[in-house]
XYZ file of C-alpha atoms in Angstrom:
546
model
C 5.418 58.607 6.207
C 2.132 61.320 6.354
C 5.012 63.887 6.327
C 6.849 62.063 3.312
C 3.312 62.582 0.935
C 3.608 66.648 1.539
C -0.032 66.689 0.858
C -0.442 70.019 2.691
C 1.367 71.526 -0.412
C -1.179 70.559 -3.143
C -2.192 68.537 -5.217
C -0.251 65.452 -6.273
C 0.991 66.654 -9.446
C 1.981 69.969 -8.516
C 3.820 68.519 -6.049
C 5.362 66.603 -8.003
C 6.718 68.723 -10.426
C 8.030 71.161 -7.949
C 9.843 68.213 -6.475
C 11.120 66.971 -10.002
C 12.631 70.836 -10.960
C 14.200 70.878 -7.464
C 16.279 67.790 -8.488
C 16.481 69.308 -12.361
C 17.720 72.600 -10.605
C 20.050 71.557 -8.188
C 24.229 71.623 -9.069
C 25.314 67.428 -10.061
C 27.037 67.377 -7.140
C 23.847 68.460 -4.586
C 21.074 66.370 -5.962
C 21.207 63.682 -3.464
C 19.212 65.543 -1.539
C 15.739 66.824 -3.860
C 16.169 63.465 -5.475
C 15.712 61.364 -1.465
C 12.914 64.143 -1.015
C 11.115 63.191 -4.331
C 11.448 59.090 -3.536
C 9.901 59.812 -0.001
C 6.901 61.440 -1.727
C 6.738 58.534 -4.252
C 7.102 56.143 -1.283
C 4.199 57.541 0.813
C 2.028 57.452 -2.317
C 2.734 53.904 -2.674
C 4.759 54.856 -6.177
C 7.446 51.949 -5.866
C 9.224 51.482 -8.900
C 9.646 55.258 -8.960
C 11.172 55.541 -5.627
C 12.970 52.429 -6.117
C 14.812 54.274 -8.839
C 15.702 57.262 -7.325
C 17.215 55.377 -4.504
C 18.943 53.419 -6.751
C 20.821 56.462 -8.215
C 21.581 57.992 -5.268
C 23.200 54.339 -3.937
C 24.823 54.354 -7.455
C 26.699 57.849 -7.266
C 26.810 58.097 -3.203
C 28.732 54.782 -2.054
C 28.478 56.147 1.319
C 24.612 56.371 1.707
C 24.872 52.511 1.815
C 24.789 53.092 5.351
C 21.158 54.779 5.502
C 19.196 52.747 7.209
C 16.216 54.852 5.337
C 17.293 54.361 2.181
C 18.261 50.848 2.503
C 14.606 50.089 3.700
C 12.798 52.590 0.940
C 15.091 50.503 -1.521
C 14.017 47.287 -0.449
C 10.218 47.900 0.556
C 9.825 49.107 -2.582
C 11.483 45.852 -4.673
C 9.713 43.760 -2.260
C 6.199 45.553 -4.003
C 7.038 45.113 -7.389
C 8.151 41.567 -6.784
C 11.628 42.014 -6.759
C 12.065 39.834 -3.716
C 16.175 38.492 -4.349
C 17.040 41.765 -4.703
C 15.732 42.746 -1.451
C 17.519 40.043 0.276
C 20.780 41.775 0.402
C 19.517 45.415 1.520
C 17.318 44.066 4.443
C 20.314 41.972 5.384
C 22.859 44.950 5.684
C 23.786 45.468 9.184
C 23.287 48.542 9.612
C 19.419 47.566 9.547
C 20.139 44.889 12.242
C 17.659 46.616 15.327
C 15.554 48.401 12.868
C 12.280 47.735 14.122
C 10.728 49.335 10.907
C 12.477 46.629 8.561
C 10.935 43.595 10.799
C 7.354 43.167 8.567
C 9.446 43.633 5.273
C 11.603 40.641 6.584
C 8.383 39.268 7.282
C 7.226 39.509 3.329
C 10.401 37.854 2.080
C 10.282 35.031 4.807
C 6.608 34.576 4.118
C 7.675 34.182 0.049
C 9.912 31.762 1.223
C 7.787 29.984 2.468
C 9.157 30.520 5.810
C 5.923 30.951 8.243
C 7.400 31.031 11.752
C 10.002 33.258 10.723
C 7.418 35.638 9.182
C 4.995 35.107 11.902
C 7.637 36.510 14.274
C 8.341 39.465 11.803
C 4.448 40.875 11.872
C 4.507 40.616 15.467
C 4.947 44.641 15.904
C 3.563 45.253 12.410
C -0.458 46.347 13.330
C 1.286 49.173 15.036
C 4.254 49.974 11.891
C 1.397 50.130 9.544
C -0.967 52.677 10.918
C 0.856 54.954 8.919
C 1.333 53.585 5.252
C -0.846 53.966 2.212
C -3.749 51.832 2.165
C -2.849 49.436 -0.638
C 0.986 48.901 0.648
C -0.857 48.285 4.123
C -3.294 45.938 2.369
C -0.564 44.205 0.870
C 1.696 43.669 4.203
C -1.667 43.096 6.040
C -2.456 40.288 3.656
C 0.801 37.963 4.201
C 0.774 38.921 7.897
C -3.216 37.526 8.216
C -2.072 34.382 6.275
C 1.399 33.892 8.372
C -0.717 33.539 11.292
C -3.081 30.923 9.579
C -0.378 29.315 8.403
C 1.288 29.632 12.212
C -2.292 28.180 13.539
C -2.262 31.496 15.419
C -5.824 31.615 14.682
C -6.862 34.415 16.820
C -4.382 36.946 15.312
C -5.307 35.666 11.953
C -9.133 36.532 12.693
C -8.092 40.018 14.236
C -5.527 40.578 10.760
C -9.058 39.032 8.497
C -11.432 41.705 10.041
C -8.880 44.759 9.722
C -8.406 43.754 5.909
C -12.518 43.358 5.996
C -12.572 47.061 7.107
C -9.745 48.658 5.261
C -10.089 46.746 1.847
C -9.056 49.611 -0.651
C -10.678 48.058 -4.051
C -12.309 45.099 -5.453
C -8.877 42.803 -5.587
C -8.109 43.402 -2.112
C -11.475 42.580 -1.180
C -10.927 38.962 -3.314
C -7.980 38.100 -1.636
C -9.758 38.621 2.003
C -12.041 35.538 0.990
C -9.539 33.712 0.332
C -8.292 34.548 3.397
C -11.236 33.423 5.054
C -11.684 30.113 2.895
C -7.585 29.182 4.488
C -8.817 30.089 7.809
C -11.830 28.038 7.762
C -9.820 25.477 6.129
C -7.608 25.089 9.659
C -10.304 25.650 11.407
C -11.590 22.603 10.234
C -14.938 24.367 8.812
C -14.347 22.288 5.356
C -17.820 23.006 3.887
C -17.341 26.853 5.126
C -13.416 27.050 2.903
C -14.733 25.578 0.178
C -17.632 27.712 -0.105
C -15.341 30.614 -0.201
C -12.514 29.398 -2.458
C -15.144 28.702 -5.025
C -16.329 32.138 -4.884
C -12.947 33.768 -4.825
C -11.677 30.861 -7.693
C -14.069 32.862 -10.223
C -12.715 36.495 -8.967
C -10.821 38.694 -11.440
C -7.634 38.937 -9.934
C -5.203 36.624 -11.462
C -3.157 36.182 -8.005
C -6.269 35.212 -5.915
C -8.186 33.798 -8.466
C -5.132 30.656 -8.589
C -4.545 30.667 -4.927
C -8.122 29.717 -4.709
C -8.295 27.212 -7.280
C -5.245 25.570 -5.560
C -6.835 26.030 -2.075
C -10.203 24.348 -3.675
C -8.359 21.072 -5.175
C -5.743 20.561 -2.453
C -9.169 20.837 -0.308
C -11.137 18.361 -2.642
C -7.912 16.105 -2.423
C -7.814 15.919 1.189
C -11.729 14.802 1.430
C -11.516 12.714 -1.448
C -14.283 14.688 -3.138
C -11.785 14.321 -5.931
C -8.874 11.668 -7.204
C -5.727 12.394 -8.466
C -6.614 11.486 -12.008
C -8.754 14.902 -11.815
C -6.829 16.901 -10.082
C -3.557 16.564 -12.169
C -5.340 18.350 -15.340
C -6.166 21.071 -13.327
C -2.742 22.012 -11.076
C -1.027 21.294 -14.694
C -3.269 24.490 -15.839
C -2.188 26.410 -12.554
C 1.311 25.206 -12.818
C 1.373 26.997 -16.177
C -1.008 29.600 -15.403
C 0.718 31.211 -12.456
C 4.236 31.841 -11.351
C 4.945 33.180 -8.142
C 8.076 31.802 -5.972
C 6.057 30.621 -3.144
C 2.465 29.428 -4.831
C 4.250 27.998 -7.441
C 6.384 25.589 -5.014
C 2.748 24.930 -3.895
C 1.617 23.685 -7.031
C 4.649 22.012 -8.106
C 4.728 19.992 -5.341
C 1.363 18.677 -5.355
C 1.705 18.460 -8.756
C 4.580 16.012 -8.251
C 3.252 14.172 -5.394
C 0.172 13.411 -7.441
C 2.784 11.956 -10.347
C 4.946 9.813 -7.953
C 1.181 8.197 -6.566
C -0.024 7.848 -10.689
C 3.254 6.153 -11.225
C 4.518 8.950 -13.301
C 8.253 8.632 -11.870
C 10.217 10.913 -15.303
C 7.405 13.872 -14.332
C 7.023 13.537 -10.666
C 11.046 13.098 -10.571
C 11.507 16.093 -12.958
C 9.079 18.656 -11.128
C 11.217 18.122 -7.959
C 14.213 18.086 -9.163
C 13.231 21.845 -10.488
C 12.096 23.045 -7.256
C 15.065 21.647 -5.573
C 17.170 23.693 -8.452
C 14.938 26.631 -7.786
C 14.580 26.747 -4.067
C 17.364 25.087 -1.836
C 16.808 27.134 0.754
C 12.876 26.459 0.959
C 11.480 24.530 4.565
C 10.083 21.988 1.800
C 13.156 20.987 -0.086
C 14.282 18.575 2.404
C 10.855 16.509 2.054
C 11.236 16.896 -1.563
C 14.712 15.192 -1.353
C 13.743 12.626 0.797
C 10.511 11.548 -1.628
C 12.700 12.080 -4.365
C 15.170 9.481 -2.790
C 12.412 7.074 -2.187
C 10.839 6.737 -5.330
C 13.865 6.585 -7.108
C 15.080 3.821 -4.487
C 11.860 2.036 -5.166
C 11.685 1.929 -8.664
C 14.714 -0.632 -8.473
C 13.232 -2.680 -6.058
C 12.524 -5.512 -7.920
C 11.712 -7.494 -4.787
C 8.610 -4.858 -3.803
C 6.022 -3.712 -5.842
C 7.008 -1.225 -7.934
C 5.360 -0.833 -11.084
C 8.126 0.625 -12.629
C 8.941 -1.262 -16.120
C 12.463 -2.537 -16.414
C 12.610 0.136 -19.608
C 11.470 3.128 -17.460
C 13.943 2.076 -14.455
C 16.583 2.450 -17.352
C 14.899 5.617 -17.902
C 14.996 7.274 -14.862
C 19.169 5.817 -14.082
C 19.967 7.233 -17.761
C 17.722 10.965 -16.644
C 18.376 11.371 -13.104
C 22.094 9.825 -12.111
C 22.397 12.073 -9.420
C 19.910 10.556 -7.609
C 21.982 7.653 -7.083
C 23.130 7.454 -3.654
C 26.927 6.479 -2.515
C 27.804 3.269 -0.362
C 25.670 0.329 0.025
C 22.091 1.999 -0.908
C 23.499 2.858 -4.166
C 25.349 -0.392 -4.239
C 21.804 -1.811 -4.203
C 20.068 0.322 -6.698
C 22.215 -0.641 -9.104
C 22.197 -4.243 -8.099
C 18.254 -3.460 -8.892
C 19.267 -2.105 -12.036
C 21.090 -5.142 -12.966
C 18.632 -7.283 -12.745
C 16.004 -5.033 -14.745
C 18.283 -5.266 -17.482
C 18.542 -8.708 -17.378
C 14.212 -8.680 -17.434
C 14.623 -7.205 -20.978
C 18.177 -9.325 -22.244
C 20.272 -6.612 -21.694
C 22.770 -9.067 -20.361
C 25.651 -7.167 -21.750
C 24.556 -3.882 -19.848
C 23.721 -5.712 -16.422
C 27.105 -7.784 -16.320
C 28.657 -4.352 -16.697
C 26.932 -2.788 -13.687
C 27.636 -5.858 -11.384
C 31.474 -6.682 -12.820
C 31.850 -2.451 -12.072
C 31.032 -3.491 -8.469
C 33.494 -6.903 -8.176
C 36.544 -5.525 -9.469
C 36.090 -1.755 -7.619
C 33.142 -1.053 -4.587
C 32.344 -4.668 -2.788
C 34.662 -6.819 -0.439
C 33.669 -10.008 1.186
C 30.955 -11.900 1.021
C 29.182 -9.523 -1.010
C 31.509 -9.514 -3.080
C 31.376 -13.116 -3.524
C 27.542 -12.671 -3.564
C 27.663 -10.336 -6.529
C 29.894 -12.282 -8.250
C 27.837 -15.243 -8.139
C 24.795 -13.645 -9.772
C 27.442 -11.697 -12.497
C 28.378 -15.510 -13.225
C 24.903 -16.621 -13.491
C 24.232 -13.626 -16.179
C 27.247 -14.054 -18.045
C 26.536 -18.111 -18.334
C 23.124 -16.814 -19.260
C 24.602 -14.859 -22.177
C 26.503 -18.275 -23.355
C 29.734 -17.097 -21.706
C 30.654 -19.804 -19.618
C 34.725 -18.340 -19.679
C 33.456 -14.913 -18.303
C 31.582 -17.041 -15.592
C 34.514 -18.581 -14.617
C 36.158 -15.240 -14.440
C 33.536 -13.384 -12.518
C 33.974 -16.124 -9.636
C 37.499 -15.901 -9.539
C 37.982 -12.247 -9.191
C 34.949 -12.485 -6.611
C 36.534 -15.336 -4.436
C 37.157 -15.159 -0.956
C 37.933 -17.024 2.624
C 35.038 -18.254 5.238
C 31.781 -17.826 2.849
C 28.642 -18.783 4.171
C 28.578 -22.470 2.824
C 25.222 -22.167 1.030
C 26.793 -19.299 -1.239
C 29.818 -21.216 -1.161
C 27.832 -24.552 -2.545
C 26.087 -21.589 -5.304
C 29.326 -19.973 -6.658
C 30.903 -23.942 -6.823
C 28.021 -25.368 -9.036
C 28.518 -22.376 -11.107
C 31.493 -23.225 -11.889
C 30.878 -27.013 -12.964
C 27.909 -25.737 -15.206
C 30.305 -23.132 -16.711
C 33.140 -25.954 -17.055
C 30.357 -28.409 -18.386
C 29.353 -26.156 -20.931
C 33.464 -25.544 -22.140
C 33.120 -29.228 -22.415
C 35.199 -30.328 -19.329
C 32.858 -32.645 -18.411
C 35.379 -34.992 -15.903
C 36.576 -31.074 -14.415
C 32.841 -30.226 -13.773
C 31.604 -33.625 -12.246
C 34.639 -33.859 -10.283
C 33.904 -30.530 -8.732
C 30.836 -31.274 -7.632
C 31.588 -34.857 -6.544
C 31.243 -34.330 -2.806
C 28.005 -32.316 -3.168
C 24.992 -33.915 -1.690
C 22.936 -30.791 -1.991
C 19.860 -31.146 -4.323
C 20.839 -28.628 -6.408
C 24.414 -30.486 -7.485
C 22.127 -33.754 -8.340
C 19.932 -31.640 -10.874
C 23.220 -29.862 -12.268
C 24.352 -33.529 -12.735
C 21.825 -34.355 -15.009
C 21.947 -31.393 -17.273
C 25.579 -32.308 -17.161
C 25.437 -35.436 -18.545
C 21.864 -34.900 -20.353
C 24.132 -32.098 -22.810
C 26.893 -34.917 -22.850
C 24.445 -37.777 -24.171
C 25.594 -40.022 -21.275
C 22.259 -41.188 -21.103
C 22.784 -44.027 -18.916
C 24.537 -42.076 -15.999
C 22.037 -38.936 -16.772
C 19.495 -41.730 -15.468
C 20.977 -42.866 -12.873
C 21.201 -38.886 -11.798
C 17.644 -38.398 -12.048
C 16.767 -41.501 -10.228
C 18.940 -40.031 -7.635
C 16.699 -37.442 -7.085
C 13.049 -39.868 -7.165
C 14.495 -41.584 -4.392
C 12.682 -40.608 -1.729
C 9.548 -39.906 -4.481
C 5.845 -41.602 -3.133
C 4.391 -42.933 -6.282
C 1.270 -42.755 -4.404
C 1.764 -38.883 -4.116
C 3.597 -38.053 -7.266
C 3.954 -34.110 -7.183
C 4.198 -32.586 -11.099
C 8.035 -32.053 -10.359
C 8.417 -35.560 -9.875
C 5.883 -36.675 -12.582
C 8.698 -34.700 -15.095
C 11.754 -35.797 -13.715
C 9.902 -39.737 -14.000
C 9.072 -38.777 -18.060
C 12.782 -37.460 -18.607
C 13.958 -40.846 -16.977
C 11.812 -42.699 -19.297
C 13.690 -40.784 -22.148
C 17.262 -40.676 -21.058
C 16.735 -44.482 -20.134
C 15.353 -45.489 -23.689
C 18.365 -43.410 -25.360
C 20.464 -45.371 -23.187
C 18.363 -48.663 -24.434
C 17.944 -49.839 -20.988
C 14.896 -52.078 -21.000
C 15.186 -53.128 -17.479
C 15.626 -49.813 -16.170
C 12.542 -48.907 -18.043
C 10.704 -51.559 -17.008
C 11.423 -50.926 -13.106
C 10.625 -47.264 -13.692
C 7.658 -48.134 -14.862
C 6.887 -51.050 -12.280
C 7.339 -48.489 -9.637
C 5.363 -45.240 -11.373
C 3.425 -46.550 -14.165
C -0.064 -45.940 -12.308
C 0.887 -42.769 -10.779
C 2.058 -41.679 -14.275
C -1.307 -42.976 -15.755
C -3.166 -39.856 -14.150
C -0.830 -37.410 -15.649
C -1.556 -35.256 -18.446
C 1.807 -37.563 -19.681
C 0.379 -40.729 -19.244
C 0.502 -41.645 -23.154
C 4.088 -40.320 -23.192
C 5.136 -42.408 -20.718
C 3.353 -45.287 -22.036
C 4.956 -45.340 -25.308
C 8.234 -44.795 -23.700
C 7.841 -47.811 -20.969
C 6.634 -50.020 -24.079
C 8.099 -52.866 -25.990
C 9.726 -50.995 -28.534
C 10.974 -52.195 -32.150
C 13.709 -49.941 -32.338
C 15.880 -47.410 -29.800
C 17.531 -45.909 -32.830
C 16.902 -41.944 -33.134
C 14.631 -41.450 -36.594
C 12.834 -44.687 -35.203
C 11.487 -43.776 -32.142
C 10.641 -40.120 -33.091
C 8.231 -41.798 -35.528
C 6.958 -43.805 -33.050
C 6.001 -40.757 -30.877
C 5.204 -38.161 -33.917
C 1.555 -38.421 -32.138
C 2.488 -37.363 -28.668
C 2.518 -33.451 -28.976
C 3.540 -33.182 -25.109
C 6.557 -35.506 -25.507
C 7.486 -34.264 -29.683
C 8.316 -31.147 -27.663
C 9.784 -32.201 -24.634
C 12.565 -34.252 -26.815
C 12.705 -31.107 -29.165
């Protein structure tokens, strides 16, 4: 490289000229060599985009110089300092490279841009030596990642030996910016909090742009981490960086934060979206696979009706509508939907729930979740006033050796849904042998809808049997007031008068007590216009009959 700046001829201009009319001079066919000559001098006087050009032609018109190892590196040192980081990845990764000692702290800038530390850690290893020889801001600007490779490594004895050569060599005012926030990361892993946030907010209010945002991100992941700050105040300010600054590997940074602090503020759509960019924008970062894998859980989560998301049934249909892909395969996403299903059903969006969970029954589930599915698709569709489409969502979800609680479920569904086609004998007989609880309250809203009042009674009393009217519970005190009713429809004046015999002083302390009274009393007339006059007064009862 001191050989490549030919500074023994002259001045830099002359130089350059001389070396420009050599290449203008020479035959088409012989200007490989002048124009290599004239991109080492721009190379050693840290001219990239200039040298990065002229190796470019001579690539372009000389397939065989592919196979310079010096040109190959020029090429890609040079991209790698304007920025041009993907297209370095293919020069540094030619083999004939592979060995070339030279090209390790170049690997070392992409890794380091990919956020790859150890890798680029490894890379700088031989660089304090390499770099003796390079101008001072190219050395600044491979010193700089190697210093913060080794923070980021916890190798924090080489990072104070790479912070003190910057200290000394730091060519202008930028370079001299960037050391303190050098220093401010250091201290930061150090665990000298008070000492890196003293010097991120000095460097936060330097001039260059690159340092100046590192900083500021530095300073409120720092003010994060000690609480100094909540997320409410730090999201305004990484949304500024986010737009304020884009550079592959401090943008991932940002973004992530950024997103992490939406997933915690309940912002699923933007936490969900941010990742789902970086993913897009950087599969091959060491992050992306934590990225997934919060992705994954918040998504899970915000169909977990069971836990305590605060995800609103609307913006769960959001986020299954905006980010489908996120649904896993097999039984998770089996579930998730499931979750789904039953957020629809939150805001009556039977129709759209009974699709998700009759997709499942007739095409993903087999046994007994199958038959558990189908159950609850039965429940939704009787829900919706479909008691046919019940009945057919337990058929096509039927099968051998269920558990016998679902079994007892999925057969009272069926007698409600034949109850409601009117098959009143079909439904009862059904659940004839049924001793559960559950079958004796389906009983009386069987006969209850089929004005059997007498035997809708006898039902209820069925399930005060074992009632102390002592210790009358507010379940019980109901079910007593809708036997008072179902036994005065039925006009049976000793049933009423045993029901209230046995529960008129427990009912007395009820909020129902005047209800009941005037339903236990001697009454002039059973017929229906009559005794709603009679109880016009009783706003409790006016709406229970209603």
């Amino acid at each position: 490289l001191p050989a490549w700046g030919l500074e023994d001829r002259g001045a830099f201009a002359s130089v350059e000229a001389g070396l420009n009319r050599a290449v203008i001079e020479a035959p088409e066919a012989d200007r490989d060599l002048p124009r290599v000559a004239l991109a080492r001098f721009y190379f050693a006087h840290d001219r990239s985009a200039e040298a990065a050009g002229l190796v470019d032609l001579v690539l372009h018109d000389r397939k065989s110089a592919a196979d310079d190892p010096e040109l190959l590196l020029i090429s890609a040192a040079a991209k790698i300092l304007m920025g041009e980081i993907d297209s370095a990845r293919p020069l540094l990764a030619a083999p004939v490279l592979n060995g070339e000692v030279e090209a390790e702290p170049w690997r070392g800038m992409i890794a380091a841009a990919d956020g790859h530390w150890e890798g680029a850690a490894s890379d700088f290893v031989a660089a304090p030596t390499l770099l003796a020889d390079y101008p001072p801001a190219m050395r600044t600007a491979l010193g700089q990642q190697a210093a913060e490779a080794a923070i980021r490594t916890l190798d924090t004895v080489g990072a104070t030996e790479w912070v003190e050569r910057l200290k000394g060599e730091a060519p202008d005012a930028a370079a001299a910016d960037h050391v303190l926030y050098l220093e401010g990361l250091l201290a930061r892993v150090e665990g000298r909090t008070a000492e890196a946030r003293d010097a991120w907010e000095k460097a936060a209010q330097c001039r260059d742009p690159e340092t100046r945002a590192r900083a500021q991100f530095g300073l409120a992941d720092l003010l994060l981490e000690t609480q100094a700050i909540d997320g409410a105040d730090a999201i305004p300010e990484l949304e500024a960086l986010r737009f304020g600054w884009h550079d592959d590997g401090l943008e991932f940074d940002i973004l992530h934060r950024l997103a992490g602090l939406y997933l915690d503020a309940g912002r699923l759509r933007d936490g969900l979206g941010l990742m789902r960019q970086l993913v897009a924008d950087h599969p091959d970062h060491p992050g992306t696979p934590a990225i997934l894998a919060a992705m994954d859980k918040a998504f899970r989560g915000a169909f977990d009706t069971a836990g305590d998301s605060p995800t609103t049934p609307f913006e769960a249909l959001a986020l299954h509508d905006e980010f489908p892909e996120l649904t896993p395969t097999g039984v998770a996403g089996d579930r998730i939907l499931q979750g789904l299903a039953e957020r629809f059903v939150q805001i009556d969006l039977l129709d759209r729930a009974a699709a998700l969970l009759d997709e499942q029954v007739s095409h993903r589930l087999t046994g007994a979740e199958k038959a558990r599915v189908g159950a609850r698709l039965a429940v939704i569709r009787l829900m919706d006033n479909r008691p046919e489409a019940a009945i057919t969502a337990l058929a096509k979800s039927d099968g051998a050796d269920l558990d016998p609680a679902l079994a007892g479920d999925r057969r009272r569904l069926e007698a409600e849904a034949l109850a409601e086609l009117g098959r009143v004998p079909d439904a009862l007989a059904l659940i004839a042998p049924d001793r559960d609880p559950e079958a004796a309250k389906l009983r009386v809203r069987i006969y209850w809808r089929a004005k059997e009042w007498a035997a809708a009674a006898a039902a209820i009393g069925t399930l005060l049997a074992d009632a102390e009217p002592e210790q009358i519970t507010a379940e019980e005190a109901r079910r007593v007031k809708s036997a008072a009713v179902a036994l005065t429809l039925a006009d049976d004046s000793a049933g009423l008068a045993a029901l209230k015999q046995r529960f008129g002083p427990a009912m007395a302390e009820t909020p129902d007590a005047a209800a009941f009274q005037l339903l236990t009393g001697d009454l002039a007339t059973t017929d229906s216009a009559g005794l709603a006059a009679r109880l016009a007064g009783v706003g409790r009862l006016e709406g229970f009959l209603t």
